[in-house]
Amino acid sequence: MRIVKVKNYEQLSQMATDIIAGRIRQKQDLVLGLSAGSTPILTYQLLAQEHQQTGLDFSKTKTFNLDEYYGLSPTHSQSYRYFMEKHFFSKINLKKENIHFLNGLIKNPSKECQKYEQEIKKAGGVDLQILGIGHNGHIGFNEPGSSFNSKTRVVKLDRQTIITNSRNFKAAERIPQKALTIGIQTIMSAKEIILLAGKNKKRIISKVLKSEITSDIPATVLKKHPNCTIIVEMN
Ligand code: GLP
């Protein structure tokens, strides 16, 4: 696991953009694993700028998003699908059929999750996975205690995650208590991983670095990955 320390959010986002754009230029049909959350917003903006200004071409790129709230429709303003449309998909030339997302409204979630795993396999696996990190060390919605062998599934959200993420919901809205997420094993099978951590994540990142590999801090599993970079804002 490589750690790259950057001075500010702009540098973090530029570095992530350069890596992602570079991989797409090397392999047009790149399979890209994407994350919602506030941290990658500027990266998505910069990638969209690359598309508009230099013609960075997403027409063959396939994307798989990490997670989605269970119970939210794709058009709900707090759904991750809505977030990705707003910040990224609507600004680039990704083909609709190449966008893969877990459906938060699905009646039979375990079937949906199995289907997602199969779709990832069929696409040849994820080439580059973008991750964020929760204050409790979660990756995707793999909360502390998640098995390292876990695959895509429905999970109950941690209390801390519900509290943290509730800032995005209106007061009267019911905050989802469950989510669909790709598993830790699924994340680890990506060929390359980049985890983005803003300065608000300094504490959990130093905990990850100091700690042994443990399911109590899910992100520690990344130490076992052969090609994982953590870009962390440290100023
Ligand atoms: C959320 C998502 C994660 C994301 C993380 C960090 O709960 N499930 O995929 O990486 O929290 O989000 P943020 O970047 O907003 O801090």
GROMACS .gro file of C-alpha atoms and ligand atoms in nm:
model
  251
    1MET     CA    1   0.000   0.000   0.000
    2ARG     CA    2   0.142   0.337  -0.103
    3ILE     CA    3   0.061   0.653   0.088
    4VAL     CA    4   0.077   0.981  -0.097
    5LYS     CA    5   0.045   1.290   0.118
    6VAL     CA    6  -0.084   1.602  -0.051
    7LYS     CA    7  -0.117   1.955   0.079
    8ASN     CA    8  -0.474   2.036  -0.010
    9TYR     CA    9  -0.799   1.913  -0.160
   10GLU     CA   10  -0.715   2.055  -0.504
   11GLN     CA   11  -0.390   1.853  -0.518
   12LEU     CA   12  -0.570   1.540  -0.401
   13SER     CA   13  -0.833   1.581  -0.670
   14GLN     CA   14  -0.580   1.663  -0.942
   15MET     CA   15  -0.371   1.358  -0.859
   16ALA     CA   16  -0.675   1.130  -0.865
   17THR     CA   17  -0.788   1.287  -1.193
   18ASP     CA   18  -0.446   1.233  -1.352
   19ILE     CA   19  -0.440   0.866  -1.251
   20ILE     CA   20  -0.796   0.796  -1.370
   21ALA     CA   21  -0.757   0.991  -1.696
   22GLY     CA   22  -0.422   0.819  -1.758
   23ARG     CA   23  -0.574   0.472  -1.715
   24ILE     CA   24  -0.863   0.558  -1.950
   25ARG     CA   25  -0.619   0.682  -2.213
   26GLN     CA   26  -0.421   0.357  -2.182
   27LYS     CA   27  -0.730   0.135  -2.196
   28GLN     CA   28  -1.042   0.283  -2.350
   29ASP     CA   29  -1.270   0.006  -2.224
   30LEU     CA   30  -1.150   0.049  -1.866
   31VAL     CA   31  -1.378  -0.093  -1.596
   32LEU     CA   32  -1.398   0.178  -1.335
   33GLY     CA   33  -1.531   0.129  -0.984
   34LEU     CA   34  -1.681   0.453  -0.853
   35SER     CA   35  -1.767   0.595  -0.517
   36ALA     CA   36  -2.018   0.860  -0.415
   37GLY     CA   37  -1.950   1.089  -0.116
   38SER     CA   38  -1.823   1.445  -0.091
   39THR     CA   39  -1.451   1.362  -0.127
   40PRO     CA   40  -1.444   1.271  -0.498
   41ILE     CA   41  -1.668   1.561  -0.610
   42LEU     CA   42  -1.381   1.776  -0.738
   43THR     CA   43  -1.218   1.475  -0.904
   44TYR     CA   44  -1.540   1.416  -1.098
   45GLN     CA   45  -1.552   1.783  -1.190
   46LEU     CA   46  -1.193   1.779  -1.315
   47LEU     CA   47  -1.251   1.460  -1.514
   48ALA     CA   48  -1.556   1.621  -1.675
   49GLN     CA   49  -1.338   1.922  -1.759
   50GLU     CA   50  -1.080   1.689  -1.919
   51HIS     CA   51  -1.360   1.544  -2.126
   52GLN     CA   52  -1.485   1.885  -2.237
   53GLN     CA   53  -1.145   2.046  -2.295
   54THR     CA   54  -0.919   1.765  -2.411
   55GLY     CA   55  -1.173   1.512  -2.535
   56LEU     CA   56  -1.105   1.247  -2.270
   57ASP     CA   57  -1.327   0.973  -2.406
   58PHE     CA   58  -1.556   0.768  -2.180
   59SER     CA   59  -1.755   0.611  -2.462
   60LYS     CA   60  -1.611   0.264  -2.399
   61THR     CA   61  -1.560   0.295  -2.023
   62LYS     CA   62  -1.777   0.076  -1.800
   63THR     CA   63  -1.859   0.189  -1.449
   64PHE     CA   64  -1.975   0.006  -1.139
   65ASN     CA   65  -2.071   0.211  -0.835
   66LEU     CA   66  -1.984   0.080  -0.494
   67ASP     CA   67  -2.304   0.121  -0.303
   68GLU     CA   68  -2.656   0.259  -0.272
   69TYR     CA   69  -2.902   0.326   0.009
   70TYR     CA   70  -3.162   0.054   0.038
   71GLY     CA   71  -3.510   0.197  -0.001
   72LEU     CA   72  -3.417   0.508  -0.203
   73SER     CA   73  -3.521   0.542  -0.564
   74PRO     CA   74  -3.254   0.639  -0.821
   75THR     CA   75  -3.423   0.979  -0.854
   76HIS     CA   76  -3.425   1.054  -0.479
   77SER     CA   77  -3.203   1.356  -0.416
   78GLN     CA   78  -2.996   1.163  -0.158
   79SER     CA   79  -2.953   0.847  -0.361
   80TYR     CA   80  -2.603   0.780  -0.483
   81ARG     CA   81  -2.737   0.727  -0.832
   82TYR     CA   82  -2.877   1.082  -0.832
   83PHE     CA   83  -2.545   1.211  -0.692
   84MET     CA   84  -2.343   1.046  -0.969
   85GLU     CA   85  -2.577   1.174  -1.242
   86LYS     CA   86  -2.549   1.525  -1.104
   87HIS     CA   87  -2.175   1.538  -1.046
   88PHE     CA   88  -2.039   1.316  -1.319
   89PHE     CA   89  -2.251   1.107  -1.555
   90SER     CA   90  -2.446   1.399  -1.701
   91LYS     CA   91  -2.122   1.580  -1.789
   92ILE     CA   92  -1.935   1.309  -1.979
   93ASN     CA   93  -1.999   1.073  -2.269
   94LEU     CA   94  -2.048   0.750  -2.076
   95LYS     CA   95  -2.302   0.525  -2.245
   96LYS     CA   96  -2.612   0.452  -2.035
   97GLU     CA   97  -2.572   0.079  -2.092
   98ASN     CA   98  -2.218   0.095  -1.949
   99ILE     CA   99  -2.330   0.244  -1.617
  100HIS     CA  100  -2.391  -0.017  -1.347
  101PHE     CA  101  -2.563   0.063  -1.023
  102LEU     CA  102  -2.723  -0.129  -0.739
  103ASN     CA  103  -3.096  -0.055  -0.739
  104GLY     CA  104  -3.209   0.065  -0.396
  105LEU     CA  105  -3.573  -0.021  -0.467
  106ILE     CA  106  -3.524  -0.382  -0.567
  107LYS     CA  107  -3.770  -0.627  -0.408
  108ASN     CA  108  -3.528  -0.919  -0.405
  109PRO     CA  109  -3.197  -0.767  -0.295
  110SER     CA  110  -3.000  -1.090  -0.273
  111LYS     CA  111  -3.080  -1.170  -0.635
  112GLU     CA  112  -2.985  -0.813  -0.732
  113CYS     CA  113  -2.654  -0.847  -0.548
  114GLN     CA  114  -2.569  -1.179  -0.712
  115LYS     CA  115  -2.651  -1.027  -1.050
  116TYR     CA  116  -2.415  -0.736  -0.977
  117GLU     CA  117  -2.130  -0.974  -0.894
  118GLN     CA  118  -2.193  -1.158  -1.221
  119GLU     CA  119  -2.198  -0.833  -1.418
  120ILE     CA  120  -1.863  -0.731  -1.270
  121LYS     CA  121  -1.718  -1.070  -1.365
  122LYS     CA  122  -1.865  -1.052  -1.714
  123ALA     CA  123  -1.701  -0.711  -1.763
  124GLY     CA  124  -1.365  -0.874  -1.680
  125GLY     CA  125  -1.343  -0.740  -1.324
  126VAL     CA  126  -1.278  -0.386  -1.205
  127ASP     CA  127  -0.953  -0.237  -1.340
  128LEU     CA  128  -0.947   0.069  -1.115
  129GLN     CA  129  -1.154   0.111  -0.799
  130ILE     CA  130  -1.199   0.457  -0.646
  131LEU     CA  131  -1.275   0.449  -0.275
  132GLY     CA  132  -1.351   0.690   0.003
  133ILE     CA  133  -1.340   0.603   0.371
  134GLY     CA  134  -1.586   0.646   0.657
  135HIS     CA  135  -1.482   0.787   0.995
  136ASN     CA  136  -1.514   0.433   1.131
  137GLY     CA  137  -1.292   0.290   0.858
  138HIS     CA  138  -1.571   0.160   0.636
  139ILE     CA  139  -1.512   0.118   0.264
  140GLY     CA  140  -1.821   0.122   0.045
  141PHE     CA  141  -2.078   0.042   0.310
  142ASN     CA  142  -1.870  -0.241   0.455
  143GLU     CA  143  -1.901  -0.144   0.819
  144PRO     CA  144  -1.669  -0.259   1.101
  145GLY     CA  145  -1.708  -0.633   1.150
  146SER     CA  146  -1.766  -0.703   0.779
  147SER     CA  147  -1.602  -1.024   0.667
  148PHE     CA  148  -1.305  -0.992   0.436
  149ASN     CA  149  -1.476  -1.265   0.229
  150SER     CA  150  -1.792  -1.061   0.187
  151LYS     CA  151  -1.948  -1.010  -0.154
  152THR     CA  152  -2.220  -0.772  -0.272
  153ARG     CA  153  -2.504  -0.775  -0.019
  154VAL     CA  154  -2.750  -0.580   0.194
  155VAL     CA  155  -2.601  -0.438   0.514
  156LYS     CA  156  -2.733  -0.265   0.820
  157LEU     CA  157  -2.567   0.074   0.858
  158ASP     CA  158  -2.358   0.155   1.159
  159ARG     CA  159  -2.503   0.413   1.401
  160GLN     CA  160  -2.210   0.644   1.336
  161THR     CA  161  -2.261   0.621   0.959
  162ILE     CA  162  -2.630   0.705   0.996
  163ILE     CA  163  -2.545   1.007   1.212
  164THR     CA  164  -2.267   1.128   0.979
  165ASN     CA  165  -2.469   1.083   0.661
  166SER     CA  166  -2.785   1.231   0.810
  167ARG     CA  167  -2.634   1.577   0.747
  168ASN     CA  168  -2.732   1.531   0.384
  169PHE     CA  169  -3.097   1.450   0.452
  170LYS     CA  170  -3.376   1.698   0.524
  171ALA     CA  171  -3.497   1.696   0.886
  172ALA     CA  172  -3.829   1.528   0.809
  173GLU     CA  173  -3.681   1.261   0.585
  174ARG     CA  174  -3.641   0.905   0.701
  175ILE     CA  175  -3.274   0.818   0.680
  176PRO     CA  176  -3.217   0.471   0.536
  177GLN     CA  177  -3.094   0.220   0.791
  178LYS     CA  178  -2.971  -0.027   0.531
  179ALA     CA  179  -2.770  -0.018   0.213
  180LEU     CA  180  -2.657  -0.236  -0.074
  181THR     CA  181  -2.280  -0.252  -0.108
  182ILE     CA  182  -2.021  -0.446  -0.300
  183GLY     CA  183  -1.828  -0.666  -0.059
  184ILE     CA  184  -1.474  -0.645   0.072
  185GLN     CA  185  -1.372  -0.942  -0.138
  186THR     CA  186  -1.526  -0.771  -0.441
  187ILE     CA  187  -1.330  -0.452  -0.368
  188MET     CA  188  -1.008  -0.647  -0.316
  189SER     CA  189  -1.046  -0.821  -0.652
  190ALA     CA  190  -1.001  -0.488  -0.833
  191LYS     CA  191  -0.666  -0.473  -1.013
  192GLU     CA  192  -0.586  -0.128  -0.877
  193ILE     CA  193  -0.736   0.075  -0.593
  194ILE     CA  194  -0.709   0.444  -0.507
  195LEU     CA  195  -0.853   0.562  -0.178
  196LEU     CA  196  -0.916   0.935  -0.141
  197ALA     CA  197  -0.909   1.086   0.206
  198GLY     CA  198  -0.960   1.454   0.275
  199LYS     CA  199  -0.823   1.630   0.583
  200ASN     CA  200  -1.133   1.536   0.784
  201LYS     CA  201  -1.018   1.173   0.753
  202LYS     CA  202  -0.664   1.223   0.893
  203ARG     CA  203  -0.756   1.050   1.220
  204ILE     CA  204  -0.897   0.735   1.067
  205ILE     CA  205  -0.615   0.716   0.812
  206SER     CA  206  -0.348   0.724   1.082
  207LYS     CA  207  -0.545   0.458   1.271
  208VAL     CA  208  -0.552   0.242   0.956
  209LEU     CA  209  -0.178   0.286   0.910
  210LYS     CA  210  -0.092   0.203   1.270
  211SER     CA  211  -0.332  -0.085   1.313
  212GLU     CA  212  -0.284  -0.450   1.228
  213ILE     CA  213  -0.516  -0.587   0.959
  214THR     CA  214  -0.851  -0.631   1.130
  215SER     CA  215  -1.217  -0.645   1.029
  216ASP     CA  216  -1.283  -0.394   1.310
  217ILE     CA  217  -1.131  -0.134   1.077
  218PRO     CA  218  -1.234  -0.256   0.730
  219ALA     CA  219  -0.991  -0.031   0.538
  220THR     CA  220  -0.693  -0.211   0.696
  221VAL     CA  221  -0.760  -0.496   0.450
  222LEU     CA  222  -0.618  -0.272   0.177
  223LYS     CA  223  -0.269  -0.339   0.318
  224LYS     CA  224  -0.300  -0.681   0.156
  225HIS     CA  225  -0.374  -0.541  -0.189
  226PRO     CA  226  -0.082  -0.549  -0.435
  227ASN     CA  227  -0.165  -0.217  -0.601
  228CYS     CA  228  -0.339   0.022  -0.366
  229THR     CA  229  -0.263   0.392  -0.321
  230ILE     CA  230  -0.404   0.611  -0.048
  231ILE     CA  231  -0.401   0.980  -0.134
  232VAL     CA  232  -0.441   1.173   0.187
  233GLU     CA  233  -0.465   1.544   0.251
  234MET     CA  234  -0.223   1.632   0.530
  235ASN     CA  235  -0.145   1.995   0.595
  236GLP     C1  236  -2.019   0.696   0.262
  236GLP     C2  237  -2.007   0.595   0.145
  236GLP     C3  238  -1.866   0.564   0.115
  236GLP     C4  239  -1.786   0.691   0.113
  236GLP     C5  240  -1.778   0.744   0.255
  236GLP     C6  241  -1.707   0.877   0.265
  236GLP     O1  242  -2.091   0.645   0.369
  236GLP     N1  243  -2.078   0.475   0.163
  236GLP     O2  244  -1.859   0.494  -0.008
  236GLP     O3  245  -1.657   0.665   0.069
  236GLP     O4  246  -1.901   0.747   0.317
  236GLP     O5  247  -1.787   0.984   0.227
  236GLP     P1  248  -1.736   1.134   0.225
  236GLP     O6  249  -1.642   1.145   0.112
  236GLP     O7  250  -1.860   1.217   0.202
  236GLP     O8  251  -1.673   1.161   0.355
   0.00000   0.00000   0.00000
